[in-house]
Coordinates of C-alpha atoms in Angstrom, one line a residue:
X433 CA 23.9 -76.8 27.8
X434 CA 23.8 -75.2 24.3
X435 CA 27.6 -75.8 24.0
X436 CA 27.2 -79.4 25.0
X437 CA 24.5 -80.0 22.4
X438 CA 26.7 -78.4 19.7
X439 CA 29.6 -80.7 20.6
X440 CA 27.4 -83.8 20.5
X441 CA 26.0 -82.8 17.1
X442 CA 29.5 -82.4 15.7
X443 CA 30.5 -85.7 17.1
X444 CA 27.5 -87.4 15.5
X445 CA 28.2 -85.7 12.2
X446 CA 31.8 -86.8 12.3
X447 CA 30.7 -90.4 13.1
X448 CA 28.2 -90.3 10.2
X449 CA 30.8 -89.0 7.8
X450 CA 33.1 -91.8 8.8
X451 CA 30.3 -94.3 8.2
X452 CA 29.6 -92.9 4.7
X453 CA 33.3 -93.0 3.8
X454 CA 33.7 -96.6 5.1
X455 CA 30.7 -97.6 3.0
X456 CA 32.0 -96.0 -0.1
X457 CA 35.4 -97.6 0.3
X458 CA 33.9 -101.1 0.8
X459 CA 31.5 -100.8 -2.1
X460 CA 32.4 -102.8 -5.2
X461 CA 31.3 -99.9 -7.4
X462 CA 30.1 -96.3 -7.0
X463 CA 26.9 -96.0 -5.1
X464 CA 24.0 -93.5 -5.3
X465 CA 22.8 -91.3 -2.4
X466 CA 19.6 -93.4 -2.1
X467 CA 21.5 -96.7 -1.9
X468 CA 24.0 -95.1 0.6
X469 CA 21.1 -94.1 2.8
X470 CA 19.8 -97.7 2.8
X471 CA 23.2 -99.2 3.4
X472 CA 24.1 -96.9 6.3
X473 CA 20.6 -96.5 7.8
X474 CA 20.9 -92.7 7.6
X475 CA 17.9 -90.6 6.4
X476 CA 18.0 -89.3 2.9
X477 CA 18.2 -85.7 4.2
X478 CA 21.2 -86.5 6.4
X479 CA 22.9 -88.4 3.7
X480 CA 22.4 -85.5 1.2
X481 CA 24.0 -83.1 3.7
X482 CA 27.0 -85.4 4.4
X483 CA 27.5 -86.0 0.6
X484 CA 27.6 -82.2 0.0
X485 CA 30.2 -81.8 2.7
X486 CA 32.4 -84.5 1.2
X487 CA 32.0 -83.2 -2.3
X488 CA 32.8 -79.6 -1.2
X489 CA 35.9 -80.9 0.5
X490 CA 37.1 -82.6 -2.6
X491 CA 37.0 -86.1 -1.0
X492 CA 34.0 -87.4 -3.0
X493 CA 32.8 -86.7 -6.5
X494 CA 29.7 -87.4 -8.5
X495 CA 30.0 -90.0 -11.3
X496 CA 28.1 -90.3 -14.5
X497 CA 24.3 -90.6 -14.1
X498 CA 23.1 -94.2 -14.3
X499 CA 19.8 -94.8 -16.1
X500 CA 17.6 -97.3 -14.2
X501 CA 15.9 -100.2 -16.1
X502 CA 12.7 -99.2 -14.3
X503 CA 10.8 -95.9 -14.4
X504 CA 12.3 -92.9 -12.6
X505 CA 15.1 -90.3 -12.9
X506 CA 18.7 -91.5 -13.5
X507 CA 20.7 -91.8 -10.3
X508 CA 24.0 -90.1 -9.8
X509 CA 26.5 -92.4 -8.0
X510 CA 29.1 -91.0 -5.6
X511 CA 32.7 -92.1 -5.8
X512 CA 35.9 -91.4 -4.0
X513 CA 37.9 -88.5 -5.5
X514 CA 41.5 -89.5 -5.9
X515 CA 44.4 -87.2 -5.3
X516 CA 42.9 -85.0 -2.7
X517 CA 43.9 -86.9 0.5
X518 CA 47.0 -88.9 1.1
X519 CA 48.6 -91.2 3.7
X520 CA 52.3 -91.8 3.8
X521 CA 53.8 -95.2 4.5
X522 CA 57.3 -95.6 5.9
X523 CA 59.3 -98.8 6.4
X524 CA 62.7 -99.8 7.7
X525 CA 63.4 -103.5 7.1
X526 CA 66.4 -105.8 7.1
X527 CA 66.9 -105.3 3.3
X528 CA 66.3 -101.5 3.0
X529 CA 64.0 -98.6 3.7
X530 CA 61.5 -96.6 1.8
X531 CA 58.4 -94.4 1.6
X532 CA 55.1 -94.5 -0.3
X533 CA 52.1 -92.2 -0.6
X534 CA 48.6 -93.5 -1.3
X535 CA 45.4 -91.7 -1.9
X536 CA 41.9 -92.9 -1.0
X537 CA 41.5 -94.5 -4.4
X538 CA 44.5 -96.7 -3.6
X539 CA 46.6 -95.0 -6.3
X540 CA 50.3 -94.6 -5.6
X541 CA 51.2 -90.9 -5.6
X542 CA 54.9 -91.4 -5.1
X543 CA 57.3 -94.0 -3.8
X544 CA 61.0 -94.7 -3.3
X545 CA 62.9 -97.7 -1.9
X546 CA 66.6 -98.0 -1.2
X547 CA 67.9 -101.6 -1.0
X548 CA 70.6 -101.9 1.7
X549 CA 71.7 -104.4 4.3
X550 CA 70.3 -102.8 7.5
X551 CA 71.7 -105.3 10.0
X552 CA 73.8 -103.5 12.7
X553 CA 73.0 -100.0 11.4
X554 CA 72.6 -96.8 13.5
X555 CA 68.9 -95.9 14.0
X556 CA 69.7 -92.2 14.0
X557 CA 71.5 -92.4 10.7
X558 CA 68.8 -94.5 9.1
X559 CA 65.9 -92.2 10.3
X560 CA 67.9 -89.2 9.0
X561 CA 68.0 -90.9 5.5
X562 CA 64.3 -91.7 5.7
X563 CA 63.6 -88.1 6.6
X564 CA 65.6 -86.9 3.7
X565 CA 63.8 -89.3 1.4
X566 CA 60.3 -88.4 2.6
X567 CA 60.4 -84.6 2.7
X568 CA 60.5 -84.1 -1.1
X569 CA 57.5 -86.4 -1.4
X570 CA 55.6 -84.3 1.1
X571 CA 56.5 -81.2 -0.8
X572 CA 55.3 -82.6 -4.1
X573 CA 52.0 -83.7 -2.6
X574 CA 51.5 -80.2 -1.2
X575 CA 52.2 -78.5 -4.5
X576 CA 49.5 -80.8 -6.1
X577 CA 47.0 -79.7 -3.5
X578 CA 47.0 -83.1 -1.9
X579 CA 46.6 -83.1 1.9
X580 CA 48.7 -85.6 4.0
X581 CA 46.4 -86.7 6.8
X582 CA 48.7 -89.2 8.5
X583 CA 51.5 -91.7 8.2
X584 CA 52.4 -95.2 9.4
X585 CA 55.8 -96.7 10.1
X586 CA 56.5 -100.4 9.7
X587 CA 59.4 -101.9 11.6
X588 CA 60.7 -105.5 12.0
X589 CA 60.3 -105.7 15.7
X590 CA 58.2 -105.2 18.8
X591 CA 56.7 -101.7 18.9
X592 CA 54.7 -100.4 21.9
X593 CA 51.7 -98.0 21.9
X594 CA 53.8 -95.2 23.2
X595 CA 56.2 -95.4 20.2
X596 CA 59.1 -97.4 21.6
X597 CA 60.8 -100.0 19.5
X598 CA 61.6 -102.5 22.2
X599 CA 63.7 -104.8 20.1
X600 CA 64.3 -105.5 16.4
X601 CA 66.9 -108.4 16.7
X602 CA 67.5 -108.7 13.0
X603 CA 68.4 -105.0 12.8
X604 CA 70.4 -105.1 16.1
X605 CA 68.2 -102.3 17.5
X606 CA 66.9 -102.2 21.1
X607 CA 65.0 -99.7 23.2
X608 CA 64.7 -97.0 20.5
X609 CA 62.4 -94.0 21.3
X610 CA 60.8 -93.4 18.0
X611 CA 59.5 -89.9 18.9
X612 CA 63.1 -88.6 18.9
X613 CA 63.2 -88.6 15.1
X614 CA 62.1 -85.6 13.1
X615 CA 60.2 -87.5 10.4
X616 CA 58.1 -89.3 13.1
X617 CA 57.2 -86.0 14.9
X618 CA 56.6 -84.0 11.7
X619 CA 54.1 -86.6 10.2
X620 CA 52.7 -87.6 13.6
X621 CA 53.6 -91.2 12.7
X622 CA 51.8 -94.3 14.1
X623 CA 54.4 -97.1 14.2
X624 CA 53.8 -100.8 14.3
X625 CA 55.2 -104.2 13.5
X626 CA 55.8 -104.8 9.8
X627 CA 53.7 -108.0 9.8
X628 CA 50.7 -106.1 11.2
X629 CA 51.1 -103.4 8.7
X630 CA 51.4 -105.9 5.9
X631 CA 48.2 -107.6 7.1
X632 CA 46.3 -104.2 6.8
X633 CA 47.3 -104.1 3.2
X634 CA 45.4 -107.3 2.5
X635 CA 42.1 -105.9 3.9
X636 CA 39.9 -104.6 1.1
X637 CA 38.4 -101.2 1.8
X638 CA 40.4 -100.7 5.0
X639 CA 41.3 -97.1 4.1
X640 CA 41.4 -97.1 0.3
X641 CA 38.8 -97.9 -2.3
X642 CA 38.3 -101.6 -2.6
X643 CA 40.5 -102.9 -5.4
X644 CA 39.3 -105.7 -7.7
X645 CA 42.3 -107.8 -7.0
X646 CA 41.7 -107.9 -3.3
X647 CA 39.4 -110.8 -3.5
X648 CA 40.9 -113.3 -1.1
X649 CA 39.3 -111.9 2.0
X650 CA 36.4 -109.5 2.6
X651 CA 36.5 -106.3 4.7
X652 CA 35.2 -108.0 7.8
X653 CA 36.9 -111.4 7.5
X654 CA 39.2 -113.0 10.1
X655 CA 42.6 -114.4 9.1
X656 CA 46.2 -115.0 10.1
X657 CA 49.0 -113.3 8.1
X658 CA 52.5 -114.7 8.1
X659 CA 55.4 -112.4 7.0
X660 CA 58.6 -114.2 6.3
X661 CA 61.9 -112.3 6.0
X662 CA 65.1 -113.2 8.0
X663 CA 62.7 -113.9 10.8
X664 CA 59.0 -114.7 10.7
X665 CA 56.4 -112.2 11.9
X666 CA 52.6 -112.6 12.1
X667 CA 49.3 -110.9 12.6
X668 CA 45.9 -111.9 13.6
X669 CA 43.0 -110.0 11.9
X670 CA 39.6 -110.4 13.6
X671 CA 36.5 -109.1 11.8
X672 CA 38.6 -106.8 9.6
X673 CA 40.7 -105.3 12.4
X674 CA 44.2 -106.2 13.5
X675 CA 44.4 -107.7 16.9
X676 CA 47.1 -105.9 18.9
X677 CA 46.9 -107.7 22.3
X678 CA 47.5 -106.2 25.7
X679 CA 51.0 -105.0 24.8
X680 CA 50.9 -104.9 21.0
X681 CA 52.7 -108.3 20.6
X682 CA 49.7 -110.4 19.4
X683 CA 50.4 -112.6 16.4
X684 CA 54.1 -113.3 16.8
X685 CA 53.8 -116.7 15.3
X686 CA 57.5 -116.9 14.4
X687 CA 58.4 -117.7 18.0
X688 CA 55.9 -120.5 18.5
X689 CA 57.8 -123.6 19.4
X690 CA 57.5 -126.4 16.8
X691 CA 60.3 -128.6 18.3
X692 CA 61.3 -128.7 21.9
X693 CA 64.9 -129.6 21.2
X694 CA 65.2 -127.8 17.9
X695 CA 67.9 -125.4 16.7
X696 CA 68.7 -122.2 18.6
X697 CA 66.6 -119.2 17.6
X698 CA 67.7 -115.5 17.6
X699 CA 65.4 -114.9 20.5
X700 CA 67.5 -117.3 22.7
X701 CA 65.0 -120.2 22.8
X702 CA 65.1 -123.5 20.9
X703 CA 62.8 -124.8 18.3
X704 CA 61.0 -121.7 17.2
X705 CA 59.3 -121.6 13.8
X706 CA 61.7 -118.9 12.7
X707 CA 64.6 -121.3 13.3
X708 CA 63.1 -123.7 10.7
X709 CA 61.3 -121.5 8.1
X710 CA 63.0 -118.1 8.3
X711 CA 65.1 -116.9 5.4
X712 CA 68.4 -117.4 7.2
X713 CA 67.4 -120.8 8.4
X714 CA 66.5 -122.0 4.9
X715 CA 69.7 -120.8 3.3
X716 CA 71.9 -122.3 6.0
X717 CA 70.0 -125.6 5.9
X718 CA 70.5 -125.8 2.2
X719 CA 74.3 -125.2 2.6
X720 CA 74.3 -122.1 0.4
X721 CA 75.7 -119.6 3.0
X722 CA 76.2 -119.1 6.7
X723 CA 75.8 -116.4 9.3
X724 CA 75.6 -112.9 7.9
X725 CA 76.0 -114.1 4.3
X726 CA 72.9 -116.2 4.7
X727 CA 70.7 -113.1 5.0
X728 CA 71.9 -111.5 1.7
X729 CA 69.6 -111.1 -1.3
X730 CA 72.2 -113.1 -3.4
X731 CA 71.9 -116.1 -1.0
X732 CA 68.1 -116.2 -1.1
X733 CA 68.1 -115.7 -4.9
X734 CA 70.4 -118.7 -5.2
X735 CA 68.0 -120.7 -2.9
X736 CA 65.0 -119.8 -5.0
X737 CA 66.8 -120.6 -8.3
X738 CA 67.8 -124.0 -7.1
X739 CA 64.3 -124.7 -5.9
X740 CA 62.8 -123.8 -9.3
X741 CA 65.5 -126.0 -10.9
X742 CA 64.3 -129.0 -8.8
X743 CA 67.4 -129.2 -6.5
X744 CA 66.7 -132.1 -4.2
X745 CA 68.6 -130.6 -1.2
X746 CA 66.6 -127.4 -1.4
X747 CA 63.4 -129.3 -2.0
X748 CA 64.0 -131.3 1.3
X749 CA 64.7 -128.0 3.2
X750 CA 61.4 -126.5 1.9
X751 CA 59.5 -129.7 2.8
X752 CA 60.9 -129.6 6.4
X753 CA 60.0 -125.9 6.6
X754 CA 56.5 -126.7 5.4
X755 CA 56.1 -129.2 8.2
X756 CA 57.2 -126.6 10.7
X757 CA 54.8 -124.1 9.2
X758 CA 51.9 -126.6 9.5
X759 CA 52.7 -127.2 13.2
X760 CA 52.8 -123.4 14.0
X761 CA 49.8 -122.5 11.8
X762 CA 47.7 -125.3 13.3
X763 CA 48.5 -124.2 16.8
X764 CA 47.6 -120.6 16.0
X765 CA 44.4 -121.5 14.1
X766 CA 43.2 -123.8 16.8
X767 CA 43.9 -121.1 19.4
X768 CA 42.2 -118.1 17.7
X769 CA 39.7 -120.0 15.5
X770 CA 40.1 -118.5 12.1
X771 CA 39.7 -120.3 8.8
X772 CA 42.0 -118.4 6.5
X773 CA 45.8 -118.0 6.4
X774 CA 47.8 -115.7 4.1
X775 CA 51.5 -116.4 3.4
X776 CA 53.5 -113.2 2.9
X777 CA 57.2 -112.3 2.4
X778 CA 59.6 -114.9 1.2
X779 CA 56.9 -117.6 0.9
X780 CA 55.1 -115.6 -1.9
X781 CA 57.8 -116.8 -4.2
X782 CA 56.6 -120.4 -3.9
X783 CA 53.1 -119.4 -5.1
X784 CA 49.9 -121.4 -4.9
X785 CA 51.8 -124.7 -5.0
X786 CA 53.0 -124.2 -1.5
X787 CA 49.6 -122.9 -0.3
X788 CA 48.0 -126.1 -1.7
X789 CA 50.5 -128.3 0.1
X790 CA 50.0 -126.5 3.4
X791 CA 46.3 -126.6 3.1
X792 CA 46.3 -130.3 2.6
X793 CA 48.6 -131.0 5.5
X794 CA 46.7 -128.7 7.8
X795 CA 43.4 -130.6 7.5
X796 CA 44.3 -133.3 9.9
X797 CA 45.7 -130.8 12.4
X798 CA 42.7 -128.5 12.6
X799 CA 40.1 -129.1 15.4
X800 CA 36.7 -129.9 14.0
X801 CA 37.8 -130.8 10.5
X802 CA 36.0 -131.4 8.1
X803 CA 33.2 -129.2 9.6
X804 CA 35.9 -126.5 10.2
X805 CA 37.9 -126.0 7.0
X806 CA 41.1 -124.0 6.5
X807 CA 42.1 -121.9 3.4
X808 CA 45.7 -121.0 2.6
X809 CA 46.5 -118.2 0.1
X810 CA 49.4 -116.3 -1.3
X811 CA 48.2 -112.7 -0.7
X812 CA 47.4 -110.3 -3.6
X813 CA 49.6 -107.5 -2.2
X814 CA 53.0 -109.1 -2.1
X815 CA 55.7 -106.5 -2.9
X816 CA 56.4 -104.3 0.1
X817 CA 53.0 -104.8 1.6
X818 CA 54.0 -103.2 4.9
X819 CA 54.6 -99.9 3.1
X820 CA 51.0 -100.0 1.7
X821 CA 49.6 -101.0 5.1
X822 CA 51.6 -98.2 6.7
X823 CA 50.1 -95.7 4.2
X824 CA 46.6 -97.0 4.9
X825 CA 47.3 -96.6 8.6
X826 CA 47.8 -92.9 7.9
X827 CA 44.7 -92.7 5.7
X828 CA 42.6 -94.4 8.4
X829 CA 43.1 -91.4 10.7
X830 CA 41.1 -89.4 8.2
X831 CA 38.4 -92.1 7.8
X832 CA 37.9 -92.2 11.6
X833 CA 37.9 -88.5 12.1
X834 CA 37.1 -86.7 8.8
X835 CA 36.0 -83.4 10.4
X836 CA 39.4 -83.2 12.0
X837 CA 40.9 -82.7 8.6
X838 CA 38.2 -81.4 6.2
X839 CA 38.3 -78.0 7.7
X840 CA 42.1 -77.6 7.5
X841 CA 43.8 -75.7 4.7

């Protein structure tokens, strides 16, 4: 019985530490022990003990005392201590691969990206390159006294909970057992779809200190995230958590049908959103390039340059793609009942202008309008957001189980 009571006390302490860390990450500014106790519902004595544990572990530090406008002693706020804990993000995408390390402050401790056409590559060769890229970063963090607590891996395909990449059509990969690769085993990587990882990067306070520029959604908001590359991925976030679905496939908006007799999609069906609004589809429809050449960075750069120059053919293609986006987004929004959409990937280049156009066209398509309104934004984390989300996935392991790492050397 004594052993059982000891285990329960440790579990409770671990939970309370997690609650305190979550509260500190979500806070818009450093917060005192007294205010933390009020916010979390913990007693002042319990909060004081937990704060001491976090300070002794180098995870939290005391800020400068704040003098109150009323009578009483100055309060000493607590704040996240950067550089002590890190999560590593890994990504393999159609246009390259890379790694990135983040601390709890959201500061980048190291990163590297190699731009390369990944279509038709060998998974073993690419993971070997990713391993060789990541190991020196791990070594640098260790020398700095920074503990790596976890890692995430973003992939442009369907990833199962047991770490199989079922298919990544735009890479040409199928049925890849991710646990075979050394970097995955060494870092105990959690893998996921790149769109879901990118969505995590948009959630303020998910696993890093809330950044001032993350002001589009709040920590517990619900939204749909669209990630547009060669194909189109998507994620549904409900109350600040990514919805995975029964098999991890939730949010695959790119393969919603927007035209029953539309063009052939890479998935083998006709009329998918991806066949109208994916990068390859846009470039081919504008007559800039075809087949493999249509996925090159040069082709999409030409497409964007012509759009900015007011090219009528490109403008027509973008307008048709916007109609397809409206159809798919409206179906998704009406199904899951959220009021916010974030446009990631390629569509970030079109800025707020496209967001405003889509928002206007969506109004007549949303059930319950005008009582139910829809907001469309270009997300604040736009460059390699999946890398950031993957790193936060690694950091989240520490947030959810701090005692599992605080005692390690």
